[in-house]
PDB file of C-alpha atoms in Angstrom:
ATOM      1  CA  MET A 109     -77.436 115.446 -50.740  1.00 87.00           C
ATOM      2  CA  GLU A 110     -79.489 113.583 -48.130  1.00 93.00           C
ATOM      3  CA  LEU A 111     -80.525 115.494 -44.998  1.00 93.00           C
ATOM      4  CA  ALA A 112     -78.683 112.947 -42.881  1.00 94.00           C
ATOM      5  CA  THR A 113     -75.512 113.410 -44.568  1.00 95.00           C
ATOM      6  CA  TYR A 114     -76.067 117.015 -44.591  1.00 95.00           C
ATOM      7  CA  LEU A 115     -76.633 117.294 -40.587  1.00 95.00           C
ATOM      8  CA  THR A 116     -73.453 115.432 -40.029  1.00 95.00           C
ATOM      9  CA  LYS A 117     -71.515 117.279 -41.870  1.00 96.00           C
ATOM     10  CA  LEU A 118     -72.959 120.620 -40.475  1.00 95.00           C
ATOM     11  CA  GLU A 119     -72.647 119.261 -37.020  1.00 95.00           C
ATOM     12  CA  LYS A 120     -68.613 118.346 -37.618  1.00 94.00           C
ATOM     13  CA  ASN A 121     -68.079 121.949 -39.338  1.00 93.00           C
ATOM     14  CA  LEU A 122     -69.922 123.291 -36.244  1.00 92.00           C
ATOM     15  CA  PHE A 123     -67.479 121.506 -33.826  1.00 91.00           C
ATOM     16  CA  PHE A 124     -64.343 120.973 -35.457  1.00 91.00           C
ATOM     17  CA  GLY A 125     -64.189 123.119 -38.714  1.00 89.00           C
ATOM     18  CA  SER A 126     -64.175 126.733 -39.711  1.00 85.00           C
ATOM     19  CA  ALA A 127     -67.275 127.585 -37.040  1.00 83.00           C
ATOM     20  CA  ARG A 128     -64.987 126.799 -34.186  1.00 77.00           C
ATOM     21  CA  TRP A 129     -63.348 129.985 -34.892  1.00 75.00           C
ATOM     22  CA  VAL A 130     -66.898 131.877 -34.413  1.00 78.00           C
ATOM     23  CA  ALA A 131     -67.510 130.184 -31.203  1.00 81.00           C
ATOM     24  CA  ASP A 132     -66.585 126.985 -29.433  1.00 84.00           C
ATOM     25  CA  PHE A 133     -69.905 124.739 -29.809  1.00 89.00           C
ATOM     26  CA  THR A 134     -69.820 122.009 -27.291  1.00 90.00           C
ATOM     27  CA  GLU A 135     -73.172 120.282 -27.250  1.00 94.00           C
ATOM     28  CA  SER A 136     -75.436 118.852 -29.968  1.00 95.00           C
ATOM     29  CA  PHE A 137     -79.159 117.584 -29.534  1.00 96.00           C
ATOM     30  CA  ARG A 138     -81.280 115.917 -32.255  1.00 96.00           C
ATOM     31  CA  ASP A 139     -84.890 116.293 -32.878  1.00 96.00           C
ATOM     32  CA  TYR A 140     -85.287 119.071 -30.187  1.00 96.00           C
ATOM     33  CA  THR A 141     -88.540 120.417 -29.172  1.00 96.00           C
ATOM     34  CA  LEU A 142     -88.725 124.400 -28.839  1.00 94.00           C
ATOM     35  CA  ASP A 143     -92.096 126.102 -28.317  1.00 92.00           C
ATOM     36  CA  GLY A 144     -93.927 123.336 -29.905  1.00 92.00           C
ATOM     37  CA  ALA A 145     -91.584 123.352 -33.111  1.00 94.00           C
ATOM     38  CA  THR A 146     -89.320 120.178 -33.617  1.00 95.00           C
ATOM     39  CA  PHE A 147     -85.878 121.247 -34.858  1.00 97.00           C
ATOM     40  CA  ASP A 148     -83.531 118.647 -36.469  1.00 97.00           C
ATOM     41  CA  MET A 149     -80.624 119.776 -34.911  1.00 97.00           C
ATOM     42  CA  LEU A 150     -79.594 122.250 -32.047  1.00 97.00           C
ATOM     43  CA  VAL A 151     -75.992 123.125 -31.575  1.00 96.00           C
ATOM     44  CA  THR A 152     -75.064 125.320 -28.253  1.00 95.00           C
ATOM     45  CA  GLY A 153     -71.438 126.610 -27.118  1.00 90.00           C
ATOM     46  CA  ARG A 154     -69.573 129.675 -25.988  1.00 86.00           C
ATOM     47  CA  MET A 155     -67.960 132.589 -27.857  1.00 76.00           C
ATOM     48  CA  ARG A 156     -64.924 132.419 -25.298  1.00 61.00           C
ATOM     49  CA  GLY A 157     -62.482 130.242 -27.610  1.00 60.00           C
ATOM     50  CA  LYS A 158     -59.978 127.481 -26.313  1.00 61.00           C
ATOM     51  CA  GLY A 159     -56.265 127.334 -26.958  1.00 60.00           C
ATOM     52  CA  PHE A 160     -53.028 126.872 -25.345  1.00 64.00           C
ATOM     53  CA  LEU A 161     -51.884 128.452 -21.997  1.00 68.00           C
ATOM     54  CA  PHE A 162     -51.165 131.863 -23.110  1.00 69.00           C
ATOM     55  CA  SER A 163     -53.973 132.167 -25.755  1.00 65.00           C
ATOM     56  CA  ARG A 164     -56.433 130.427 -23.122  1.00 64.00           C
ATOM     57  CA  LEU A 165     -55.651 133.246 -20.552  1.00 71.00           C
ATOM     58  CA  VAL A 166     -55.926 135.953 -22.994  1.00 68.00           C
ATOM     59  CA  SER A 167     -59.265 134.916 -23.960  1.00 63.00           C
ATOM     60  CA  TYR A 168     -60.280 134.191 -20.147  1.00 66.00           C
ATOM     61  CA  LEU A 169     -59.124 137.867 -19.267  1.00 73.00           C
ATOM     62  CA  LEU A 170     -60.371 139.643 -22.473  1.00 71.00           C
ATOM     63  CA  MET A 171     -63.076 137.897 -24.001  1.00 66.00           C
ATOM     64  CA  PRO A 172     -66.708 138.045 -22.997  1.00 70.00           C
ATOM     65  CA  ASN A 173     -68.109 134.416 -22.322  1.00 74.00           C
ATOM     66  CA  TYR A 174     -71.177 134.834 -24.346  1.00 82.00           C
ATOM     67  CA  PHE A 175     -73.462 132.146 -25.508  1.00 91.00           C
ATOM     68  CA  ALA A 176     -74.230 131.276 -28.947  1.00 91.00           C
ATOM     69  CA  ALA A 177     -76.419 128.384 -30.760  1.00 94.00           C
ATOM     70  CA  CYS A 178     -77.589 126.976 -34.170  1.00 95.00           C
ATOM     71  CA  LEU A 179     -80.853 125.895 -34.722  1.00 97.00           C
ATOM     72  CA  VAL A 180     -81.466 123.475 -37.780  1.00 97.00           C
ATOM     73  CA  HIS A 181     -85.113 122.894 -39.164  1.00 97.00           C
ATOM     74  CA  ALA A 182     -85.469 120.588 -42.158  1.00 95.00           C
ATOM     75  CA  GLY A 183     -88.631 120.077 -44.391  1.00 93.00           C
ATOM     76  CA  ASP A 184     -90.571 122.249 -46.788  1.00 93.00           C
ATOM     77  CA  VAL A 185     -91.114 125.658 -45.409  1.00 93.00           C
ATOM     78  CA  ASP A 186     -93.680 128.269 -46.309  1.00 93.00           C
ATOM     79  CA  ALA A 187     -93.651 131.763 -45.374  1.00 93.00           C
ATOM     80  CA  THR A 188     -95.706 131.597 -42.625  1.00 95.00           C
ATOM     81  CA  GLN A 189     -93.802 128.847 -40.774  1.00 95.00           C
ATOM     82  CA  ALA A 190     -90.756 130.771 -41.419  1.00 94.00           C
ATOM     83  CA  ARG A 191     -91.973 133.751 -39.700  1.00 94.00           C
ATOM     84  CA  ARG A 192     -93.034 131.267 -36.844  1.00 96.00           C
ATOM     85  CA  LEU A 193     -89.630 129.590 -36.740  1.00 96.00           C
ATOM     86  CA  LEU A 194     -87.978 132.999 -36.431  1.00 94.00           C
ATOM     87  CA  ARG A 195     -90.138 133.972 -33.723  1.00 94.00           C
ATOM     88  CA  ILE A 196     -89.231 131.146 -31.697  1.00 96.00           C
ATOM     89  CA  ALA A 197     -85.467 131.411 -32.653  1.00 95.00           C
ATOM     90  CA  GLN A 198     -85.791 135.072 -31.271  1.00 93.00           C
ATOM     91  CA  GLU A 199     -87.590 134.123 -28.199  1.00 95.00           C
ATOM     92  CA  TYR A 200     -85.155 131.460 -27.298  1.00 96.00           C
ATOM     93  CA  ARG A 201     -82.193 133.734 -27.715  1.00 94.00           C
ATOM     94  CA  GLU A 202     -84.005 136.216 -25.366  1.00 94.00           C
ATOM     95  CA  ARG A 203     -84.698 133.796 -23.016  1.00 95.00           C
ATOM     96  CA  GLU A 204     -81.467 131.682 -23.001  1.00 93.00           C
ATOM     97  CA  GLU A 205     -79.682 135.266 -23.094  1.00 91.00           C
ATOM     98  CA  LEU A 206     -77.491 134.044 -25.923  1.00 91.00           C
ATOM     99  CA  ARG A 207     -75.270 136.697 -28.237  1.00 88.00           C
ATOM    100  CA  PHE A 208     -76.220 134.928 -31.330  1.00 88.00           C
ATOM    101  CA  VAL A 209     -78.670 132.463 -32.916  1.00 93.00           C
ATOM    102  CA  TRP A 210     -77.939 130.686 -36.450  1.00 93.00           C
ATOM    103  CA  LEU A 211     -81.244 129.643 -37.650  1.00 95.00           C
ATOM    104  CA  VAL A 212     -80.569 127.148 -40.666  1.00 97.00           C
ATOM    105  CA  LEU A 213     -83.841 126.192 -42.728  1.00 96.00           C
ATOM    106  CA  VAL A 214     -83.109 123.143 -45.046  1.00 97.00           C
ATOM    107  CA  GLN A 215     -85.169 121.702 -47.649  1.00 95.00           C
ATOM    108  CA  GLN A 216     -84.906 119.761 -50.784  1.00 94.00           C
ATOM    109  CA  GLY A 217     -85.430 121.932 -53.628  1.00 93.00           C
ATOM    110  CA  PRO A 218     -86.088 125.885 -54.100  1.00 94.00           C
ATOM    111  CA  PHE A 219     -87.559 128.012 -51.381  1.00 94.00           C
ATOM    112  CA  THR A 220     -90.184 130.123 -52.273  1.00 94.00           C
ATOM    113  CA  ARG A 221     -90.222 133.825 -53.213  1.00 93.00           C
ATOM    114  CA  LYS A 222     -91.889 134.885 -50.214  1.00 93.00           C
ATOM    115  CA  VAL A 223     -89.503 132.847 -47.992  1.00 93.00           C
ATOM    116  CA  ARG A 224     -86.750 134.534 -49.772  1.00 91.00           C
ATOM    117  CA  ALA A 225     -88.421 137.900 -49.173  1.00 90.00           C
ATOM    118  CA  LEU A 226     -88.673 137.273 -45.538  1.00 89.00           C
ATOM    119  CA  LEU A 227     -84.567 137.377 -45.529  1.00 85.00           C
ATOM    120  CA  ASP A 228     -84.884 141.080 -46.945  1.00 81.00           C
ATOM    121  CA  SER A 229     -86.718 142.288 -43.649  1.00 81.00           C
ATOM    122  CA  LEU A 230     -83.649 140.771 -41.948  1.00 79.00           C
ATOM    123  CA  ARG A 231     -81.108 143.101 -43.043  1.00 70.00           C
ATOM    124  CA  GLN A 232     -80.593 144.999 -39.525  1.00 67.00           C
ATOM    125  CA  ALA A 233     -80.634 141.821 -37.480  1.00 72.00           C
ATOM    126  CA  ASP A 234     -77.434 141.975 -35.147  1.00 79.00           C
ATOM    127  CA  THR A 235     -78.473 138.673 -33.244  1.00 85.00           C
ATOM    128  CA  LEU A 236     -80.400 136.278 -35.699  1.00 89.00           C
ATOM    129  CA  ALA A 237     -78.576 135.047 -39.084  1.00 91.00           C
ATOM    130  CA  VAL A 238     -80.951 132.983 -41.023  1.00 94.00           C
ATOM    131  CA  ALA A 239     -79.724 130.322 -43.881  1.00 94.00           C
ATOM    132  CA  LEU A 240     -82.029 129.073 -46.549  1.00 95.00           C
ATOM    133  CA  VAL A 241     -80.193 125.667 -47.513  1.00 96.00           C
ATOM    134  CA  ASP A 242     -81.400 124.210 -50.626  1.00 96.00           C
ATOM    135  CA  LEU A 243     -79.807 120.664 -50.705  1.00 95.00           C
ATOM    136  CA  GLU A 244     -81.149 119.662 -54.076  1.00 94.00           C
ATOM    137  CA  GLY A 245     -79.317 122.623 -55.917  1.00 93.00           C
ATOM    138  CA  GLU A 246     -76.953 122.821 -53.391  1.00 93.00           C
ATOM    139  CA  GLU A 247     -77.566 126.771 -52.849  1.00 94.00           C
ATOM    140  CA  VAL A 248     -77.256 128.637 -49.579  1.00 95.00           C
ATOM    141  CA  ILE A 249     -78.904 131.946 -49.334  1.00 93.00           C
ATOM    142  CA  VAL A 250     -78.448 134.294 -46.209  1.00 93.00           C
ATOM    143  CA  ASN A 251     -79.784 137.390 -44.572  1.00 89.00           C
ATOM    144  CA  ASP A 252     -77.930 140.696 -45.394  1.00 86.00           C
ATOM    145  CA  ALA A 253     -76.807 141.335 -42.062  1.00 83.00           C
ATOM    146  CA  TYR A 254     -73.130 140.776 -40.586  1.00 83.00           C
ATOM    147  CA  LEU A 255     -73.913 137.444 -38.954  1.00 83.00           C
ATOM    148  CA  GLY A 256     -75.594 136.088 -42.018  1.00 84.00           C
ATOM    149  CA  ARG A 257     -72.547 137.081 -44.298  1.00 86.00           C
ATOM    150  CA  ARG A 258     -70.310 135.282 -41.704  1.00 85.00           C
ATOM    151  CA  MET A 259     -72.431 132.387 -41.327  1.00 88.00           C
ATOM    152  CA  GLN A 260     -72.533 131.421 -45.276  1.00 90.00           C
ATOM    153  CA  ARG A 261     -69.372 129.569 -45.457  1.00 89.00           C
ATOM    154  CA  HIS A 262     -70.149 127.358 -42.264  1.00 91.00           C
ATOM    155  CA  VAL A 263     -73.372 125.884 -43.226  1.00 93.00           C
ATOM    156  CA  LYS A 264     -72.308 125.428 -46.682  1.00 92.00           C
ATOM    157  CA  VAL A 265     -70.810 121.974 -46.269  1.00 93.00           C
ATOM    158  CA  PHE A 266     -71.685 120.091 -49.341  1.00 87.00           C
TER     159      PHE A 266
END
């Protein structure tokens, strides 16, 4: 699958597909630069959902209005660059006061063992979920935290 096709399908799934039950994503930016790193896509939104009159009222009264984001970076990633992108995502989450951030690393071909091992260190991450997407093999690997496991079905749009 080509990168442009994947990004379009992911964006559509975040706005209108299964991910809309996780957060109400409302804005999307392409080629967004954060702290010197260029992300191919940044999608932001709120966790308070919409609906008809009654569900909107219940959501407004009972649900906190947390913010969320999905950062997508494409290209060959080594362990050093992956750590840097993780740090940038965490700093972005703290600076923007987001409830959670999904970081999607996309490349053609499999990821190295070092990058895969980096996901094991994120087992207890409760605010950052990471997905490694291999477009060539159509494989998605996520960190083992709750957010990571929830994220897998939303970024697997092959």
